[in-house]
Amino acid sequence: GENVEQHPSTLSVQEGDSAVIKCTYSDSASNYFPWYKQELGKRPQLIIDIRSNVGEKKDQRIAVTLNKTAKHFSLHITETQPEDSAVYFCAASTHGGSQGNLIFGKGTKLSVKP
Amino acid sequence: NAGVTQTPKFQVLKTGQSMTLQCAQDMNHEYMSWYRQDPGMGLRLIHYSVGAGITDQGEVPNGYNVSRSTTEDFPLRLLSAAPSQTSVYFCASSLQGLSNQPQHFGDGTRLSIL
């Protein structure tokens, strides 16, 4: 089945710096790659997603890149702010089609220091 | 529009007790799923359903049962609780399959088994 590896497990940056979180997946048939942000004690919330027919997607300070050949995708956060501090999860669908399931990485705890 | 509603928010059980975690969504979503979240383990899929009357196993199904008699409800049952089932449980739903639709999570149920 699908396996998703996420690195690093913790990341500390200064406010205003950029943060990059990387994920690799094993199933070449996966075609949907969302990123979720989870604040302490709260539900995971979708922040950005990308599909396999797109190489990059941006939404203000957040961007995701996808390299299907290498089977890895990354989250980029620019001009980080203290409110970006949270745990971030990547995920990949196990296979294409309408009944794919999401497999999550183990998460990255991002700390943004003022 | 309440989204995904989980009850209860907190529960303490004794080993061997049974319990049902409730999940309801009012978005007419076909796909619903249950995850458990343990420290350092990310979100792991327990069971999922692609529509009323259809359920299937995820990554960690042992010790849990589900049913989907209506589109709106997807309860998760622990028949004989074990300490290893202490976790935070999240229910999620999406419009169709996961290949091209984001998942909406509930607020979670924090379950402790003594």
Short mmCIF file of C-alpha atoms in Angstrom, two decimals:
data_model
loop_
_atom_site.label_atom_id
_atom_site.label_comp_id
_atom_site.label_asym_id
_atom_site.label_seq_id
_atom_site.Cartn_x
_atom_site.Cartn_y
_atom_site.Cartn_z
CA GLY A 1 0.00 0.00 0.00
CA GLU A 2 0.85 3.68 0.00
CA ASN A 3 3.50 4.99 2.36
CA VAL A 4 4.12 8.69 3.01
CA GLU A 5 7.32 9.92 4.62
CA GLN A 6 7.48 13.49 5.96
CA HIS A 7 10.54 15.51 6.97
CA PRO A 8 11.55 17.16 9.16
CA SER A 9 9.55 16.16 12.22
CA THR A 10 10.26 19.52 13.86
CA LEU A 11 11.21 22.84 12.30
CA SER A 12 12.04 26.10 14.02
CA VAL A 13 12.39 29.35 12.07
CA GLN A 14 12.61 33.05 12.82
CA GLU A 15 9.65 35.22 11.94
CA GLY A 16 9.95 36.40 8.36
CA ASP A 17 12.05 33.43 7.22
CA SER A 18 10.81 30.71 4.87
CA ALA A 19 9.89 27.18 5.91
CA VAL A 20 9.97 24.09 3.71
CA ILE A 21 8.46 20.70 4.55
CA LYS A 22 9.05 17.72 2.28
CA CYS A 23 7.11 14.51 1.71
CA THR A 24 7.74 11.43 -0.38
CA TYR A 25 5.18 8.83 -1.41
CA SER A 26 5.50 5.29 -2.70
CA ASP A 27 2.45 4.64 -4.91
CA SER A 28 2.98 6.05 -8.39
CA ALA A 29 -0.81 5.90 -8.97
CA SER A 30 -1.48 8.53 -6.26
CA ASN A 31 -2.90 11.67 -7.81
CA TYR A 32 -4.06 13.97 -5.00
CA PHE A 33 -1.77 15.61 -2.44
CA PRO A 34 -3.29 17.85 0.25
CA TRP A 35 -1.63 19.65 3.14
CA TYR A 36 -3.33 20.13 6.48
CA LYS A 37 -2.55 22.48 9.34
CA GLN A 38 -3.47 21.48 12.87
CA GLU A 39 -3.25 23.89 15.77
CA LEU A 40 -3.00 22.50 19.27
CA GLY A 41 -6.25 20.83 20.32
CA LYS A 42 -8.00 21.66 17.06
CA ARG A 43 -9.10 19.78 13.97
CA PRO A 44 -6.86 19.41 10.90
CA GLN A 45 -7.71 22.04 8.31
CA LEU A 46 -6.88 21.95 4.62
CA ILE A 47 -4.53 24.76 3.64
CA ILE A 48 -3.62 23.81 0.08
CA ASP A 49 -3.80 20.81 -2.23
CA ILE A 50 -2.36 19.82 -5.58
CA ARG A 51 -3.34 17.30 -8.18
CA SER A 52 -1.02 15.22 -10.31
CA ASN A 53 -1.59 17.20 -13.50
CA VAL A 54 -0.11 20.35 -11.88
CA GLY A 55 3.51 20.93 -10.88
CA GLU A 56 3.06 23.93 -8.58
CA LYS A 57 0.27 25.80 -6.85
CA LYS A 58 0.37 29.03 -4.85
CA ASP A 59 -1.99 30.69 -2.41
CA GLN A 60 -0.58 33.92 -0.98
CA ARG A 61 2.37 32.93 1.27
CA ILE A 62 1.87 29.19 0.77
CA ALA A 63 2.97 27.11 -2.19
CA VAL A 64 3.15 23.40 -2.95
CA THR A 65 5.36 21.76 -5.55
CA LEU A 66 5.02 18.24 -6.94
CA ASN A 67 7.63 16.10 -8.66
CA LYS A 68 5.83 12.99 -9.93
CA THR A 69 8.97 11.43 -11.36
CA ALA A 70 10.72 11.54 -8.01
CA LYS A 71 7.47 10.97 -6.09
CA HIS A 72 7.91 13.87 -3.74
CA PHE A 73 6.04 17.05 -2.94
CA SER A 74 6.86 20.02 -0.73
CA LEU A 75 5.13 22.79 1.20
CA HIS A 76 6.73 26.22 1.13
CA ILE A 77 5.72 28.97 3.52
CA THR A 78 7.26 32.39 2.93
CA GLU A 79 7.43 35.36 5.31
CA THR A 80 6.50 33.16 8.25
CA GLN A 81 4.46 34.61 11.11
CA PRO A 82 3.95 33.38 14.70
CA GLU A 83 0.41 32.29 13.78
CA ASP A 84 1.94 29.83 11.30
CA SER A 85 3.13 27.79 14.31
CA ALA A 86 1.28 24.46 14.17
CA VAL A 87 1.67 20.86 13.08
CA TYR A 88 1.53 20.36 9.33
CA PHE A 89 0.54 17.07 7.70
CA CYS A 90 0.99 16.00 4.12
CA ALA A 91 -1.11 13.25 2.58
CA ALA A 92 -1.40 11.26 -0.63
CA SER A 93 -4.29 9.35 -2.08
CA THR A 94 -3.59 5.62 -2.26
CA HIS A 95 -4.75 5.29 -5.83
CA GLY A 96 -6.55 7.22 -8.47
CA GLY A 97 -10.24 7.21 -9.17
CA SER A 98 -13.23 8.04 -7.01
CA GLN A 99 -12.49 5.67 -4.14
CA GLY A 100 -8.96 6.59 -3.20
CA ASN A 101 -8.03 6.86 0.46
CA LEU A 102 -5.71 9.37 2.04
CA ILE A 103 -2.54 8.23 3.77
CA PHE A 104 -0.96 10.86 6.00
CA GLY A 105 2.62 11.63 6.89
CA LYS A 106 3.51 11.75 10.58
CA GLY A 107 3.55 15.53 10.74
CA THR A 108 5.97 18.43 11.12
CA LYS A 109 5.80 20.70 14.15
CA LEU A 110 6.62 24.20 12.93
CA SER A 111 7.61 26.84 15.47
CA VAL A 112 7.95 30.44 14.32
CA LYS A 113 9.91 32.56 16.79
CA PRO A 114 9.07 36.26 16.99
CA ASN B 1 -24.58 24.44 8.02
CA ALA B 2 -22.80 22.66 10.90
CA GLY B 3 -20.30 20.66 8.78
CA VAL B 4 -19.02 17.53 10.52
CA THR B 5 -20.25 17.05 14.09
CA GLN B 6 -18.69 14.54 16.48
CA THR B 7 -20.02 13.51 19.86
CA PRO B 8 -18.94 13.19 22.57
CA LYS B 9 -15.92 15.51 22.73
CA PHE B 10 -14.37 13.65 25.66
CA GLN B 11 -14.91 10.18 27.10
CA VAL B 12 -13.27 7.95 29.69
CA LEU B 13 -13.93 4.21 29.56
CA LYS B 14 -12.84 1.20 31.51
CA THR B 15 -11.18 -1.73 29.76
CA GLY B 16 -13.81 -4.03 28.30
CA GLN B 17 -16.58 -1.44 28.04
CA SER B 18 -18.28 -0.74 24.75
CA MET B 19 -18.98 2.62 23.21
CA THR B 20 -20.18 4.31 20.04
CA LEU B 21 -18.59 7.50 18.75
CA GLN B 22 -21.06 9.49 16.73
CA CYS B 23 -20.35 11.39 13.52
CA ALA B 24 -22.84 13.32 11.44
CA GLN B 25 -22.45 15.64 8.45
CA ASP B 26 -25.01 17.92 6.83
CA MET B 27 -23.19 18.58 3.55
CA ASN B 28 -24.62 15.61 1.64
CA HIS B 29 -21.15 14.13 1.36
CA GLU B 30 -20.88 10.60 0.02
CA TYR B 31 -17.50 9.76 1.49
CA MET B 32 -16.95 9.50 5.25
CA SER B 33 -14.04 8.18 7.23
CA TRP B 34 -12.66 7.67 10.73
CA TYR B 35 -9.06 8.36 11.75
CA ARG B 36 -7.20 7.98 14.98
CA GLN B 37 -4.41 10.34 15.93
CA ASP B 38 -1.65 9.30 18.30
CA PRO B 39 1.44 11.35 19.23
CA GLY B 40 4.10 11.08 16.54
CA MET B 41 1.94 8.82 14.36
CA GLY B 42 -0.04 11.26 12.27
CA LEU B 43 -3.57 10.35 11.26
CA ARG B 44 -4.29 6.68 10.57
CA LEU B 45 -7.38 5.54 8.72
CA ILE B 46 -9.61 3.11 10.64
CA HIS B 47 -12.66 2.59 8.41
CA TYR B 48 -14.29 4.45 5.56
CA SER B 49 -17.51 4.52 3.57
CA VAL B 50 -18.07 5.61 -0.03
CA GLY B 51 -21.83 5.82 0.42
CA ALA B 52 -24.83 4.59 2.41
CA GLY B 53 -24.71 0.82 2.91
CA ILE B 54 -21.02 0.53 1.94
CA THR B 55 -18.09 0.35 4.36
CA ASP B 56 -14.52 -0.87 4.14
CA GLN B 57 -11.41 -1.21 6.27
CA GLY B 58 -8.56 1.25 6.44
CA GLU B 59 -5.04 0.89 7.86
CA VAL B 60 -5.93 0.03 11.48
CA PRO B 61 -9.44 -1.52 11.59
CA ASN B 62 -8.98 -4.11 14.35
CA GLY B 63 -11.16 -3.53 17.40
CA TYR B 64 -13.55 -1.18 15.59
CA ASN B 65 -16.84 -1.62 13.73
CA VAL B 66 -18.74 0.83 11.56
CA SER B 67 -22.04 1.03 9.71
CA ARG B 68 -23.53 3.52 7.25
CA SER B 69 -27.30 3.29 7.21
CA THR B 70 -27.78 6.91 6.06
CA THR B 71 -25.72 9.40 4.08
CA GLU B 72 -25.50 11.71 7.11
CA ASP B 73 -24.30 9.37 9.87
CA PHE B 74 -21.23 7.20 10.28
CA PRO B 75 -20.87 5.84 13.84
CA LEU B 76 -17.73 4.10 15.08
CA ARG B 77 -18.14 1.30 17.62
CA LEU B 78 -15.64 -0.05 20.10
CA LEU B 79 -17.02 -3.42 21.18
CA SER B 80 -14.54 -4.11 24.00
CA ALA B 81 -12.32 -1.12 24.74
CA ALA B 82 -8.59 -1.67 25.32
CA PRO B 83 -5.97 0.78 26.65
CA SER B 84 -4.30 0.71 23.20
CA GLN B 85 -7.39 2.45 21.85
CA THR B 86 -6.70 5.57 23.90
CA SER B 87 -6.44 8.22 21.23
CA VAL B 88 -8.04 11.21 19.58
CA TYR B 89 -10.58 10.14 16.97
CA PHE B 90 -11.46 12.30 13.98
CA CYS B 91 -14.32 11.81 11.58
CA ALA B 92 -14.05 13.36 8.11
CA SER B 93 -16.17 13.64 5.00
CA SER B 94 -15.78 14.67 1.39
CA LEU B 95 -18.15 15.19 -1.49
CA GLN B 96 -17.04 12.19 -3.48
CA GLY B 97 -13.93 10.06 -3.50
CA LEU B 98 -10.65 11.47 -2.26
CA SER B 99 -8.93 11.70 -5.58
CA ASN B 100 -10.14 15.21 -6.20
CA GLN B 101 -12.03 16.46 -3.15
CA PRO B 102 -10.74 17.85 0.15
CA GLN B 103 -11.79 16.28 3.41
CA HIS B 104 -13.65 18.17 6.13
CA PHE B 105 -12.80 17.10 9.66
CA GLY B 106 -14.87 17.17 12.81
CA ASP B 107 -13.52 18.56 16.09
CA GLY B 108 -12.50 15.14 17.37
CA THR B 109 -13.33 12.86 20.29
CA ARG B 110 -10.68 12.45 22.99
CA LEU B 111 -11.00 8.92 24.33
CA SER B 112 -9.17 7.48 27.33
CA ILE B 113 -9.33 3.79 28.22
CA LEU B 114 -8.31 2.95 31.77
#
